[in-house]
Short mmCIF file of C-alpha atoms in Angstrom, two decimals:
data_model
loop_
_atom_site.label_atom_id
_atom_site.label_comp_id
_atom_site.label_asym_id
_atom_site.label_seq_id
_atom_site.Cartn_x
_atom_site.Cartn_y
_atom_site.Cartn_z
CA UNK V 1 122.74 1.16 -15.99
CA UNK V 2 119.29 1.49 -14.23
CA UNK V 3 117.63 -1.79 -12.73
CA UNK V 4 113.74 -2.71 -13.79
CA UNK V 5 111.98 -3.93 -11.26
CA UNK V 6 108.25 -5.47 -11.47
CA UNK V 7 105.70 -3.84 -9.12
CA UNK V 8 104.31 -6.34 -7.15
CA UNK V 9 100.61 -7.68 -7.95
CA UNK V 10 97.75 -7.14 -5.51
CA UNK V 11 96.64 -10.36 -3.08
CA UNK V 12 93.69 -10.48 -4.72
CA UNK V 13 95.39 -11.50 -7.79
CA UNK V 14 97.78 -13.78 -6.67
CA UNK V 15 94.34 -15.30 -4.53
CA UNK V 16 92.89 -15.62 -7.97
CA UNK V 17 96.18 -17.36 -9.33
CA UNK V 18 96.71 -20.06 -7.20
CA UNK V 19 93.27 -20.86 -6.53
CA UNK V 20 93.26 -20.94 -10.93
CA UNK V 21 96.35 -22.98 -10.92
CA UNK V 22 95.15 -25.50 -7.98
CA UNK V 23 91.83 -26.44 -10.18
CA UNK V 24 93.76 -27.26 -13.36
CA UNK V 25 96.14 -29.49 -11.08
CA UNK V 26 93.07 -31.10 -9.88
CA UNK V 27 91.96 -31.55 -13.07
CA UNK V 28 95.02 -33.16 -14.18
CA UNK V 29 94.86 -35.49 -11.51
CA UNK V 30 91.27 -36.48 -12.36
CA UNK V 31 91.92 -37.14 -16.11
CA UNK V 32 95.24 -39.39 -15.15
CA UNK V 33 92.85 -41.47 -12.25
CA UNK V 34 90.19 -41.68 -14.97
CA UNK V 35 92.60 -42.65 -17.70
CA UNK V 36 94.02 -45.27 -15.32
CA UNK V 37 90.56 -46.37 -14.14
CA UNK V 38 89.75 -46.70 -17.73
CA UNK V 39 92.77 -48.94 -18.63
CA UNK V 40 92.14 -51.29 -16.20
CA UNK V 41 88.15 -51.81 -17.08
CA UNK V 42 89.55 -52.30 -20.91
CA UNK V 43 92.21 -55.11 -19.86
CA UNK V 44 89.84 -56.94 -17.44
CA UNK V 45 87.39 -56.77 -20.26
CA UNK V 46 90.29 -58.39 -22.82
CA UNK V 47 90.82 -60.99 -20.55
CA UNK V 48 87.81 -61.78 -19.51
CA UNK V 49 86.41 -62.19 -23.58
CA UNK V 50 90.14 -63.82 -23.51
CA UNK V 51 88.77 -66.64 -21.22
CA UNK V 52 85.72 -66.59 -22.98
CA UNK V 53 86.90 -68.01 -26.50
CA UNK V 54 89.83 -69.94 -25.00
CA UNK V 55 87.49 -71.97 -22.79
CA UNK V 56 87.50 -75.63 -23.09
CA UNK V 57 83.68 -75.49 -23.35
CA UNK V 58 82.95 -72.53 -26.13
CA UNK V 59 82.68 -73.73 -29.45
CA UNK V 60 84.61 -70.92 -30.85
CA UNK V 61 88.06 -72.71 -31.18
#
């Protein structure tokens, strides 16, 4: 029984991989500090509209 063995890519590709795989990670990492970012505007906003119509002074209640 013979062994197959994979020939070995140039550097340029493996150059062209990481550098490929290192901007979706920092992608990634953008969305999830956005996402986060973004979840924390929306509950200050909640309870800040919160404090609005629960106020002693608004007429809302």
């Amino acid at each position: 029984m013979s062994k197959i063995a994979l020939k070995n890519p140039p550097k340029d590709v493996w150059k062209l991989y990481w550098a490929s795989v290192y901007n979706r990670l920092e992608r990634r990492i953008g969305w999830i500090l956005f996402s986060i970012g973004a979840m924390i505007i929306f509950f200050g906003g909640y309870k800040m509209v919160e404090g609005i119509i629960q106020g002693p002074s608004t007429p809302f209640r």
